[in-house]
CSV table of C-alpha atoms and ligand atoms in Angstrom, one decimal:
chain,number,residue,atom,x,y,z
A,44,LEU,CA,10.5,-4.3,22.6
A,45,ALA,CA,10.6,-7.8,21.0
A,46,CYS,CA,12.1,-9.0,17.8
A,47,LEU,CA,14.2,-6.2,16.6
A,48,ALA,CA,15.4,-5.5,20.1
A,49,GLU,CA,16.2,-9.2,20.7
A,50,ARG,CA,18.3,-9.1,17.7
A,51,TYR,CA,20.2,-5.6,17.7
A,52,PHE,CA,19.8,-4.3,21.2
A,53,LEU,CA,21.4,-7.3,23.0
A,54,VAL,CA,24.3,-7.3,20.6
A,55,SER,CA,25.1,-3.7,20.4
A,56,ASN,CA,28.3,-2.9,22.2
A,57,ALA,CA,27.0,0.7,22.9
A,58,LYS,CA,28.2,1.6,26.4
A,59,LYS,CA,24.9,3.2,27.3
A,60,LYS,CA,21.6,1.3,26.1
A,61,VAL,CA,18.1,2.3,27.0
A,62,ALA,CA,14.7,0.5,26.3
A,63,VAL,CA,11.2,1.7,26.4
A,64,ASP,CA,8.1,-0.2,26.0
A,65,PRO,CA,5.1,-0.5,28.2
A,66,HIS,CA,5.1,-4.4,27.9
A,67,PHE,CA,8.5,-6.1,27.3
A,68,ARG,CA,8.4,-9.5,25.8
A,69,PHE,CA,12.0,-10.4,26.1
A,70,ASN,CA,12.7,-14.1,26.1
A,71,TRP,CA,15.1,-13.6,29.1
A,72,LYS,CA,15.8,-17.3,29.6
A,73,GLY,CA,16.5,-18.2,26.0
A,74,LYS,CA,18.7,-15.2,25.9
A,75,ALA,CA,20.5,-15.4,29.0
A,76,GLY,CA,23.8,-16.7,27.4
A,77,GLU,CA,23.8,-13.7,24.9
A,78,ILE,CA,23.0,-11.2,27.7
A,79,LEU,CA,26.1,-12.3,29.8
A,80,ARG,CA,28.3,-12.6,26.7
A,81,ASN,CA,28.0,-8.9,26.0
A,82,HIS,CA,28.9,-7.0,29.5
A,83,THR,CA,27.0,-3.8,28.0
A,84,ASN,CA,23.7,-5.6,28.7
A,85,LEU,CA,24.3,-5.7,32.4
A,86,ARG,CA,24.1,-2.0,32.3
A,87,ALA,CA,21.3,-1.6,30.0
A,88,GLN,CA,18.1,0.2,31.4
A,89,TYR,CA,14.7,-0.9,30.9
A,90,PHE,CA,11.5,1.4,31.2
A,91,GLU,CA,8.4,-0.5,31.3
A,92,GLN,CA,6.3,2.5,30.5
A,93,THR,CA,5.0,4.4,27.5
A,94,SER,CA,7.1,6.5,25.7
A,95,ASP,CA,5.2,9.5,26.4
A,96,ASP,CA,5.6,9.2,30.1
A,97,PHE,CA,9.2,8.2,29.8
A,98,PHE,CA,10.0,11.5,27.9
A,99,LEU,CA,7.9,13.3,30.5
A,100,ASN,CA,9.3,11.9,33.7
A,101,SER,CA,12.6,10.2,33.1
A,102,ALA,CA,14.3,11.0,29.8
A,103,SER,CA,16.2,14.3,31.1
A,104,LYS,CA,17.7,12.3,34.0
A,105,VAL,CA,18.4,9.1,32.1
A,106,PHE,CA,20.1,10.9,28.9
A,107,LYS,CA,22.9,13.0,30.5
A,108,LYS,CA,24.5,12.8,27.3
A,109,LYS,CA,23.1,13.0,23.6
A,110,LEU,CA,22.0,10.0,21.8
A,111,GLY,CA,24.0,8.5,18.9
A,112,ILE,CA,21.1,6.1,17.6
A,113,CYS,CA,17.5,5.6,18.3
A,114,LEU,CA,14.9,3.3,17.1
A,115,VAL,CA,11.2,4.5,17.0
A,116,ASP,CA,9.2,1.3,17.0
A,117,GLY,CA,6.4,1.7,19.5
A,118,MET,CA,2.6,2.7,19.2
A,119,HIS,CA,2.1,2.6,15.3
A,120,GLU,CA,-0.2,5.7,15.3
A,121,PHE,CA,0.7,9.1,13.6
A,122,ARG,CA,0.3,11.1,17.0
A,123,TYR,CA,2.3,8.8,19.1
A,124,ALA,CA,5.1,8.1,16.5
A,125,LEU,CA,5.4,11.8,15.9
A,126,ASN,CA,5.7,12.4,19.8
A,127,ASP,CA,8.4,9.9,19.8
A,128,VAL,CA,10.4,11.4,17.2
A,129,LEU,CA,10.1,15.0,18.3
A,130,ASN,CA,10.9,14.0,21.7
A,131,THR,CA,13.8,11.9,20.6
A,132,LEU,CA,15.2,15.1,18.8
A,133,ASP,CA,15.4,17.0,21.9
A,134,HIS,CA,18.0,14.4,23.1
A,135,LEU,CA,19.9,13.5,19.7
A,136,SER,CA,23.4,14.5,19.2
A,137,ASP,CA,24.3,16.6,16.1
A,138,ASP,CA,25.3,13.7,14.0
A,139,GLY,CA,22.8,11.3,15.7
A,140,ILE,CA,20.4,9.3,13.6
A,141,ILE,CA,16.7,8.1,14.4
A,142,ILE,CA,15.6,4.9,12.6
A,143,MET,CA,11.8,4.5,12.6
A,144,HIS,CA,10.4,1.3,11.6
A,145,ASP,CA,7.1,0.6,9.5
A,146,CYS,CA,7.1,3.8,7.1
A,147,ASN,CA,6.1,1.9,4.1
A,148,PRO,CA,3.1,-0.2,4.5
A,149,GLN,CA,2.0,-2.3,1.5
A,150,SER,CA,-1.8,-2.5,2.2
A,151,ALA,CA,-4.7,-0.7,3.6
A,152,GLU,CA,-5.1,-3.7,6.1
A,153,ALA,CA,-1.4,-3.1,7.4
A,154,GLU,CA,-2.0,0.7,7.5
A,155,CYS,CA,-5.2,0.7,9.5
A,156,THR,CA,-5.7,2.2,13.0
A,157,PHE,CA,-5.1,0.3,16.2
A,158,GLU,CA,-8.7,-0.1,16.8
A,159,ASP,CA,-9.1,-1.7,13.5
A,160,TRP,CA,-6.3,-4.1,14.3
A,161,LYS,CA,-7.8,-4.8,17.6
A,162,LYS,CA,-10.9,-5.8,15.9
A,163,ARG,CA,-8.9,-8.3,13.8
A,164,ASN,CA,-7.7,-9.8,16.9
A,165,PHE,CA,-4.4,-8.4,16.3
A,166,GLY,CA,-4.1,-10.7,13.4
A,167,GLY,CA,-1.9,-9.9,10.5
A,168,LEU,CA,0.7,-7.3,9.9
A,169,TRP,CA,0.2,-4.0,11.4
A,170,ASN,CA,2.3,-0.8,10.3
A,171,GLY,CA,-0.3,1.7,11.2
A,172,ASP,CA,0.1,5.4,9.9
A,173,VAL,CA,3.5,6.2,11.0
A,174,TRP,CA,4.4,7.1,7.5
A,175,LYS,CA,2.6,10.3,8.2
A,176,VAL,CA,5.4,11.2,10.3
A,177,ILE,CA,7.6,11.2,7.3
A,178,VAL,CA,5.3,13.7,5.5
A,179,TYR,CA,5.2,15.9,8.5
A,180,LEU,CA,8.7,16.2,9.0
A,181,ARG,CA,9.6,16.7,5.3
A,182,ILE,CA,7.1,19.8,5.2
A,183,PHE,CA,7.5,21.3,9.0
A,184,ARG,CA,11.1,20.3,9.8
A,185,THR,CA,13.1,21.6,7.3
A,186,ASP,CA,16.2,21.4,9.5
A,187,LEU,CA,16.1,17.7,9.3
A,188,ASN,CA,17.1,15.2,6.4
A,189,VAL,CA,14.4,12.7,6.2
A,190,PHE,CA,14.1,9.7,3.8
A,191,VAL,CA,12.6,6.2,3.7
A,192,ALA,CA,14.9,3.1,2.8
A,193,ASP,CA,12.9,0.7,0.7
A,194,CYS,CA,13.4,-2.4,3.0
A,195,ASP,CA,11.8,-4.2,5.8
A,196,HIS,CA,8.4,-2.5,6.0
A,197,GLY,CA,10.2,0.9,5.3
A,198,LEU,CA,12.8,2.2,7.4
A,199,GLY,CA,12.5,5.9,8.1
A,200,ILE,CA,15.8,7.7,8.5
A,201,ILE,CA,16.1,11.0,10.3
A,202,THR,CA,19.2,13.1,10.8
A,203,ARG,CA,20.0,16.8,11.2
A,204,GLY,CA,20.9,18.8,8.3
A,205,ASN,CA,18.8,19.1,5.3
A,206,LYS,CA,19.9,17.2,2.2
A,207,GLN,CA,16.4,16.7,0.7
A,208,SER,CA,14.5,18.5,-1.5
A,209,TYR,CA,11.7,20.7,0.1
A,210,TYR,CA,8.2,19.1,0.0
A,211,ASN,CA,5.3,21.5,0.7
A,212,GLN,CA,2.1,20.0,-0.5
A,213,PHE,CA,0.0,20.3,2.8
A,214,SER,CA,-0.1,23.3,5.5
A,215,SER,CA,-1.2,21.4,8.6
A,216,TYR,CA,-1.0,18.4,11.0
A,217,GLU,CA,-4.6,17.9,10.6
A,218,GLN,CA,-4.3,17.7,6.6
A,219,ILE,CA,-1.7,15.0,6.9
A,220,ASP,CA,-3.6,13.1,9.7
A,221,ALA,CA,-6.6,12.9,7.2
A,222,LEU,CA,-4.6,11.2,4.5
A,223,THR,CA,-5.7,7.7,3.6
A,224,TYR,CA,-3.8,4.5,2.5
A,225,LYS,CA,-5.0,5.4,-1.1
A,226,ASP,CA,-3.2,8.8,-1.0
A,227,LEU,CA,-0.4,7.0,0.1
A,228,SER,CA,-0.3,4.4,-2.7
A,229,GLU,CA,-0.7,6.9,-5.5
A,230,ASN,CA,2.1,9.2,-4.0
A,231,ARG,CA,4.5,6.7,-2.4
A,232,GLU,CA,7.8,7.9,-3.8
A,233,ALA,CA,6.9,11.7,-3.4
A,234,PHE,CA,5.6,11.4,0.3
A,235,LEU,CA,8.2,9.2,1.6
A,236,ASN,CA,11.3,10.3,-0.2
A,237,LEU,CA,11.8,6.7,-0.9
A,238,LYS,CA,15.4,5.5,-1.6
A,239,PRO,CA,16.8,2.1,-2.4
A,240,VAL,CA,18.7,0.3,0.2
A,241,SER,CA,22.1,1.2,-1.8
A,242,TYR,CA,21.4,4.9,-0.9
A,243,LEU,CA,21.0,4.1,2.8
A,244,LYS,CA,24.3,2.1,2.7
A,245,ASP,CA,26.1,4.9,1.0
A,246,PHE,CA,24.3,7.4,3.3
A,247,ILE,CA,25.5,5.5,6.5
A,248,ARG,CA,29.0,5.3,5.1
B,364,LIG,C1,5.9,-3.8,16.7
B,364,LIG,S1,6.3,-3.8,18.3
B,364,LIG,C2,8.0,-3.4,18.3
B,364,LIG,C3,8.8,-3.7,19.6
B,364,LIG,C4,10.2,-3.4,19.5
B,364,LIG,N1,10.3,-2.0,19.4
B,364,LIG,C5,11.2,-4.0,18.7
B,364,LIG,O1,12.0,-3.3,17.9
B,364,LIG,O2,11.3,-5.3,18.7
B,364,LIG,C6,5.4,-2.3,19.0
B,364,LIG,C7,5.8,-2.2,20.3
B,364,LIG,O3,5.3,-0.9,20.7
B,364,LIG,C8,4.8,-1.1,22.1
B,364,LIG,N2,4.1,0.1,22.5
B,364,LIG,C9,2.6,0.1,22.4
B,364,LIG,N3,2.3,1.4,22.8
B,364,LIG,C10,3.4,2.1,23.1
B,364,LIG,C11,3.4,3.4,23.7
B,364,LIG,N4,2.6,4.1,24.2
B,364,LIG,N5,4.8,3.7,24.1
B,364,LIG,C12,5.9,2.8,23.7
B,364,LIG,N6,5.6,1.7,23.1
B,364,LIG,C13,4.4,1.4,23.0
B,364,LIG,C14,4.1,-2.3,22.2
B,364,LIG,O4,4.3,-2.9,23.6
B,364,LIG,C15,5.1,-3.3,21.3
B,364,LIG,O5,6.2,-3.9,22.2
């Protein structure tokens, strides 16, 4: 939890706010005023652990009520991001929304694996291959509405109820996992159900 969280988590007035990250990097001192100004921050809960551990051990105790909004922006690899979304869906209200960051990488470097990013000394942008979650959900979860808003590295939007056209190019997780950045760049609109920001604004309204 770092940049997005500092900007939106702390200013949100939601009565219940839960953050999960194995390594929080909040600038608590610099944000003290902001934290105290918004009393919902005093009740916010922070779980310093992986999201897999959180969902396994704590989520059902923490989420007594269903979730309204959830940001998925953790480990940027397909398997992890898919787990995050599927686990979140177990706790999402009927009209809830999952926003997933980094769904529209613009270069092979940004789309690389964690290991390759590590080899670069964590330099440069890293979106990973979370975009494959979008492809997966569009094929295997036809109960969901899934699209990517074309802004800020691609915001994946996932809600219940299918308003999208059915997409069935692949038949297994493994096939999707094997896709490359070249495949994405040649099929960006079709894979991601890519929509302009104006579509997202209308959708939320
Ligand atoms: C790009 S940062 C985004 C941070 C934060 N979500 C935000 O919106 O500001 C990715 C975050 O994923 C966290 N992370 C890495 N592995 C994770 C895992 N297995 N489960 C949950 N979060 C993880 C990192 O510690 C890092 O803070």
